[in-house]
Amino acid sequence: MSNTTAALEIPVPPIDAQQLLVKVSHVAQNPTGVQSFDKNVFGDGSVFGCDFVGEGDRIAGLIWGGEIKGVGAYSKHVVADQRITASTIPLASATAWLALFPKKCLNIDRTSVGLFTLQIAALYNFKVVSTCSPRNFEFLGKSGATHVFDHSDPGVITNITYVAPDLEYIFDTRRVVLCTVRPGKANMQNVTKRTNVTDVPVWTAFFKEHRYGDFVWPLESGTIKPNPVVVKRGLGVIEEGFQDYRDGKISAYKIIYEV
């Protein structure tokens, strides 16, 4: 039996002294939400949604939607730790930051994490070689890629080797080659034993206080730009957005739901 979405009235989540209650105005769709829903990771009655913006002492934040029963950003109110909301770093950019710096790993393609990885790497003077579909060449070039190649071109490896013979880091946000953004190091069975494989689930950022102060200024100045967005009205169309993800229709933009 397949999982189903439902719009239900649920109690407002209780808060403690270290948390804030935020009235959600918009929530972004992330692959982790669709994957957790499809696999029923947290069981019946889960509320998903991670990146949100709304009214409160802070205006945006990141939570692990579904982890705590009844708490997720796909709702009118959400509880968040005030230190996390103060960081102003959403899921995609936090994952990119964790991947680039603690783990030192660099296929950008069309993903949100890929876009933030590209911009952060360029900000820190990395020479970035990216692969994507041809329709996104110009977009990634403007975002900081030094060279961009068609990921479906049989000669793509030769082309990359030619422009970057001393390639040091590989970061794959889709098919998971060396540094994976999927927990559990999934799909890594065929990697050579000489390769050090790491994974960077964004939730590792929650286990101690992270503000990433230096990251706030590039966001405010526009040096690092968020994804283009497609806004869908109401939580009732979440299943439509989930299906767009399953069908591979989302490319170089992020779906936002207006609550």
CSV table of C-alpha atoms in Angstrom, one decimal:
chain,number,residue,atom,x,y,z
A,1,MET,CA,0.0,0.0,0.0
A,2,SER,CA,1.4,3.4,-1.0
A,3,ASN,CA,1.7,6.3,1.4
A,4,THR,CA,-0.7,9.1,1.2
A,5,THR,CA,-0.6,12.8,2.2
A,6,ALA,CA,-3.4,14.4,4.2
A,7,ALA,CA,-4.2,17.9,5.5
A,8,LEU,CA,-5.2,17.5,9.1
A,9,GLU,CA,-5.7,19.7,12.2
A,10,ILE,CA,-3.0,18.8,14.8
A,11,PRO,CA,-2.0,20.4,18.1
A,12,VAL,CA,0.5,23.3,18.1
A,13,PRO,CA,3.9,21.7,19.1
A,14,PRO,CA,4.9,22.4,22.7
A,15,ILE,CA,8.1,24.5,23.2
A,16,ASP,CA,10.7,24.7,25.9
A,17,ALA,CA,13.0,27.5,27.0
A,18,GLN,CA,15.5,26.9,24.2
A,19,GLN,CA,13.0,26.9,21.4
A,20,LEU,CA,10.9,29.3,19.4
A,21,LEU,CA,7.4,29.0,17.9
A,22,VAL,CA,7.3,30.2,14.3
A,23,LYS,CA,4.2,30.8,12.2
A,24,VAL,CA,5.2,29.4,8.9
A,25,SER,CA,4.5,31.4,5.7
A,26,HIS,CA,6.6,29.4,3.2
A,27,VAL,CA,8.3,26.0,3.2
A,28,ALA,CA,10.8,24.6,0.7
A,29,GLN,CA,10.7,21.1,-0.8
A,30,ASN,CA,13.9,19.0,-0.4
A,31,PRO,CA,14.7,15.5,-1.7
A,32,THR,CA,15.0,14.2,1.9
A,33,GLY,CA,11.3,14.9,2.5
A,34,VAL,CA,10.1,13.0,-0.5
A,35,GLN,CA,12.5,10.1,0.2
A,36,SER,CA,11.4,9.9,3.9
A,37,PHE,CA,7.8,10.0,2.9
A,38,ASP,CA,8.1,7.3,0.2
A,39,LYS,CA,10.0,5.0,2.5
A,40,ASN,CA,7.7,5.8,5.6
A,41,VAL,CA,10.9,6.4,7.6
A,42,PHE,CA,9.1,8.0,10.6
A,43,GLY,CA,5.8,6.1,10.5
A,44,ASP,CA,2.2,7.3,10.2
A,45,GLY,CA,1.3,10.8,11.3
A,46,SER,CA,4.6,12.4,10.4
A,47,VAL,CA,4.9,16.0,9.4
A,48,PHE,CA,7.6,16.6,6.9
A,49,GLY,CA,9.3,19.8,5.7
A,50,CYS,CA,12.8,21.2,6.7
A,51,ASP,CA,13.5,24.7,5.3
A,52,PHE,CA,11.0,27.3,6.3
A,53,VAL,CA,10.4,31.0,6.6
A,54,GLY,CA,7.8,32.8,8.8
A,55,GLU,CA,7.0,35.1,11.6
A,56,GLY,CA,8.8,34.9,14.9
A,57,ASP,CA,12.0,36.1,16.6
A,58,ARG,CA,13.8,34.8,13.5
A,59,ILE,CA,12.4,34.5,10.0
A,60,ALA,CA,14.0,31.4,8.6
A,61,GLY,CA,15.4,28.1,9.8
A,62,LEU,CA,16.0,24.4,9.3
A,63,ILE,CA,14.6,21.4,11.2
A,64,TRP,CA,14.6,17.7,10.6
A,65,GLY,CA,11.0,17.3,9.4
A,66,GLY,CA,9.5,14.0,10.6
A,67,GLU,CA,12.0,13.1,13.2
A,68,ILE,CA,9.7,14.3,16.1
A,69,LYS,CA,6.2,13.1,15.7
A,70,GLY,CA,3.9,16.0,14.6
A,71,VAL,CA,6.7,18.5,14.0
A,72,GLY,CA,7.7,19.6,10.5
A,73,ALA,CA,7.7,22.7,8.3
A,74,TYR,CA,4.8,21.5,6.2
A,75,SER,CA,2.4,23.1,8.7
A,76,LYS,CA,1.2,26.4,10.0
A,77,HIS,CA,3.4,26.5,13.1
A,78,VAL,CA,6.7,24.9,13.7
A,79,VAL,CA,9.1,24.7,16.7
A,80,ALA,CA,12.8,25.4,16.2
A,81,ASP,CA,15.8,25.7,18.3
A,82,GLN,CA,16.6,29.4,18.4
A,83,ARG,CA,20.3,28.9,17.8
A,84,ILE,CA,19.6,27.0,14.6
A,85,THR,CA,17.2,29.7,13.3
A,86,ALA,CA,19.8,32.3,14.1
A,87,SER,CA,22.2,30.6,11.8
A,88,THR,CA,20.0,31.4,8.8
A,89,ILE,CA,21.6,28.5,6.9
A,90,PRO,CA,19.1,26.2,5.2
A,91,LEU,CA,19.5,22.5,4.4
A,92,ALA,CA,21.2,22.8,1.0
A,93,SER,CA,23.8,25.4,1.9
A,94,ALA,CA,24.6,23.7,5.3
A,95,THR,CA,25.2,20.4,3.5
A,96,ALA,CA,27.4,22.1,0.9
A,97,TRP,CA,29.4,23.8,3.7
A,98,LEU,CA,29.9,20.5,5.6
A,99,ALA,CA,31.0,18.7,2.5
A,100,LEU,CA,33.5,21.3,1.3
A,101,PHE,CA,35.3,22.1,4.6
A,102,PRO,CA,35.2,19.3,7.2
A,103,LYS,CA,35.3,16.5,4.7
A,104,LYS,CA,37.2,18.2,1.8
A,105,CYS,CA,35.3,16.7,-1.1
A,106,LEU,CA,34.1,18.6,-4.7
A,107,ASN,CA,29.3,16.9,-10.3
A,108,ILE,CA,27.2,19.9,-9.3
A,109,ASP,CA,24.4,19.4,-11.9
A,110,ARG,CA,21.0,20.8,-11.0
A,111,THR,CA,20.7,20.2,-7.3
A,112,SER,CA,20.3,22.8,-4.6
A,113,VAL,CA,23.3,21.4,-2.6
A,114,GLY,CA,25.3,21.5,-5.9
A,115,LEU,CA,24.5,25.1,-6.5
A,116,PHE,CA,25.6,26.2,-3.0
A,117,THR,CA,28.7,24.0,-3.2
A,118,LEU,CA,29.7,25.7,-6.4
A,119,GLN,CA,29.2,29.2,-5.1
A,120,ILE,CA,31.0,28.5,-1.8
A,121,ALA,CA,33.9,26.8,-3.6
A,122,ALA,CA,34.2,29.8,-6.0
A,123,LEU,CA,34.1,32.2,-3.1
A,124,TYR,CA,37.1,30.4,-1.6
A,125,ASN,CA,39.0,30.5,-4.9
A,126,PHE,CA,38.5,26.9,-5.9
A,127,LYS,CA,38.8,26.2,-9.6
A,128,VAL,CA,35.5,24.4,-10.2
A,129,VAL,CA,34.8,22.0,-13.1
A,130,SER,CA,31.1,21.1,-13.2
A,131,THR,CA,28.9,18.7,-15.2
A,132,CYS,CA,25.3,19.3,-15.9
A,133,SER,CA,22.7,19.2,-18.7
A,134,PRO,CA,23.4,21.8,-21.5
A,135,ARG,CA,20.3,23.9,-20.6
A,136,ASN,CA,22.1,24.8,-17.3
A,137,PHE,CA,25.5,25.7,-18.7
A,138,GLU,CA,25.0,29.4,-18.6
A,139,PHE,CA,23.4,29.3,-15.2
A,140,LEU,CA,26.3,27.4,-13.6
A,141,GLY,CA,28.9,29.6,-15.4
A,142,LYS,CA,27.3,32.7,-13.8
A,143,SER,CA,27.3,30.9,-10.5
A,144,GLY,CA,31.1,30.5,-10.5
A,145,ALA,CA,32.0,27.3,-12.5
A,146,THR,CA,35.3,27.7,-14.3
A,147,HIS,CA,34.4,25.0,-16.8
A,148,VAL,CA,31.1,23.3,-17.5
A,149,PHE,CA,30.6,20.0,-19.4
A,150,ASP,CA,27.6,17.9,-20.5
A,151,HIS,CA,27.3,15.1,-18.1
A,152,SER,CA,25.9,12.8,-20.8
A,153,ASP,CA,28.8,13.3,-23.2
A,154,PRO,CA,30.8,10.0,-23.5
A,155,GLY,CA,34.0,12.1,-23.6
A,156,VAL,CA,33.3,14.1,-20.4
A,157,ILE,CA,36.0,12.4,-18.4
A,158,THR,CA,38.6,13.2,-21.1
A,159,ASN,CA,37.4,16.8,-21.2
A,160,ILE,CA,37.7,17.2,-17.4
A,161,THR,CA,41.1,15.6,-17.4
A,162,TYR,CA,42.3,18.0,-20.1
A,163,VAL,CA,41.2,21.2,-18.3
A,164,ALA,CA,42.0,19.9,-14.8
A,165,PRO,CA,44.8,17.4,-14.9
A,166,ASP,CA,45.5,17.8,-11.2
A,167,LEU,CA,41.9,17.5,-10.0
A,168,GLU,CA,42.1,17.1,-6.3
A,169,TYR,CA,38.5,16.8,-5.0
A,170,ILE,CA,35.3,15.3,-6.4
A,171,PHE,CA,31.8,16.2,-5.0
A,172,ASP,CA,28.9,14.3,-6.5
A,173,THR,CA,25.5,15.5,-5.4
A,174,ARG,CA,23.5,13.0,-7.5
A,175,ARG,CA,25.1,9.7,-8.2
A,176,VAL,CA,27.3,9.6,-5.1
A,177,VAL,CA,30.8,8.8,-6.2
A,178,LEU,CA,33.3,9.9,-3.5
A,179,CYS,CA,31.7,12.3,-1.1
A,180,THR,CA,28.1,11.6,-0.7
A,181,VAL,CA,25.3,13.8,0.7
A,182,ARG,CA,23.2,10.7,1.4
A,183,PRO,CA,23.5,9.1,4.8
A,184,GLY,CA,25.0,5.6,5.1
A,185,LYS,CA,27.3,6.0,2.1
A,186,ALA,CA,24.7,4.5,-0.2
A,187,ASN,CA,25.6,3.2,-3.7
A,188,MET,CA,29.3,3.1,-2.9
A,189,GLN,CA,29.9,-0.6,-3.5
A,190,ASN,CA,32.1,-0.2,-6.6
A,191,VAL,CA,34.5,2.4,-5.2
A,192,THR,CA,38.1,1.3,-5.0
A,193,LYS,CA,39.5,0.3,-1.6
A,194,ARG,CA,42.1,3.1,-2.0
A,195,THR,CA,39.3,5.7,-2.0
A,196,ASN,CA,38.4,7.4,1.3
A,197,VAL,CA,34.6,7.6,1.2
A,198,THR,CA,32.8,10.1,3.5
A,199,ASP,CA,29.2,11.1,3.9
A,200,VAL,CA,27.8,14.5,5.0
A,201,PRO,CA,24.2,14.4,6.2
A,202,VAL,CA,23.2,17.9,7.1
A,203,TRP,CA,21.9,16.8,10.5
A,204,THR,CA,25.4,16.5,11.8
A,205,ALA,CA,25.4,20.3,12.0
A,206,PHE,CA,22.8,20.0,14.8
A,207,PHE,CA,24.9,18.3,17.4
A,208,LYS,CA,26.8,21.4,18.5
A,209,GLU,CA,26.3,25.1,17.9
A,210,HIS,CA,27.1,26.3,14.4
A,211,ARG,CA,26.6,29.8,13.3
A,212,TYR,CA,28.8,29.9,10.2
A,213,GLY,CA,29.2,33.7,10.8
A,214,ASP,CA,31.4,34.2,7.7
A,215,PHE,CA,28.7,32.7,5.5
A,216,VAL,CA,26.0,35.3,6.5
A,217,TRP,CA,27.8,38.2,4.7
A,218,PRO,CA,28.0,36.6,1.3
A,219,LEU,CA,24.3,35.9,1.5
A,220,GLU,CA,23.4,39.5,2.5
A,221,SER,CA,25.7,41.0,-0.2
A,222,GLY,CA,24.4,38.7,-2.9
A,223,THR,CA,27.8,37.1,-3.5
A,224,ILE,CA,26.1,33.7,-2.9
A,225,LYS,CA,22.6,33.5,-4.3
A,226,PRO,CA,19.8,31.0,-3.4
A,227,ASN,CA,18.1,28.8,-6.0
A,228,PRO,CA,15.5,30.2,-8.4
A,229,VAL,CA,12.1,29.2,-7.0
A,230,VAL,CA,8.7,28.0,-8.2
A,231,VAL,CA,6.0,28.9,-5.7
A,232,LYS,CA,3.0,26.6,-5.3
A,233,ARG,CA,0.0,27.8,-3.3
A,234,GLY,CA,-1.1,25.8,-0.3
A,235,LEU,CA,-0.1,22.6,1.4
A,236,GLY,CA,-2.7,20.7,-0.6
A,237,VAL,CA,-0.4,20.6,-3.6
A,238,ILE,CA,2.6,18.9,-1.9
A,239,GLU,CA,1.9,15.6,-3.5
A,240,GLU,CA,2.2,17.4,-6.9
A,241,GLY,CA,5.6,18.7,-6.0
A,242,PHE,CA,6.7,15.3,-4.6
A,243,GLN,CA,5.7,13.7,-8.0
A,244,ASP,CA,7.7,16.3,-9.9
A,245,TYR,CA,10.8,15.2,-7.9
A,246,ARG,CA,10.1,11.5,-8.5
A,247,ASP,CA,9.7,12.2,-12.3
A,248,GLY,CA,13.0,14.1,-12.4
A,249,LYS,CA,11.2,17.3,-13.5
A,250,ILE,CA,12.9,19.7,-11.1
A,251,SER,CA,16.1,21.2,-12.6
A,252,ALA,CA,18.0,24.2,-11.3
A,253,TYR,CA,15.1,25.5,-9.2
A,254,LYS,CA,13.5,24.8,-5.8
A,255,ILE,CA,9.8,24.3,-5.1
A,256,ILE,CA,8.4,26.6,-2.4
A,257,TYR,CA,4.9,26.1,-0.8
A,258,GLU,CA,3.0,29.1,0.4
A,259,VAL,CA,1.2,27.9,3.6
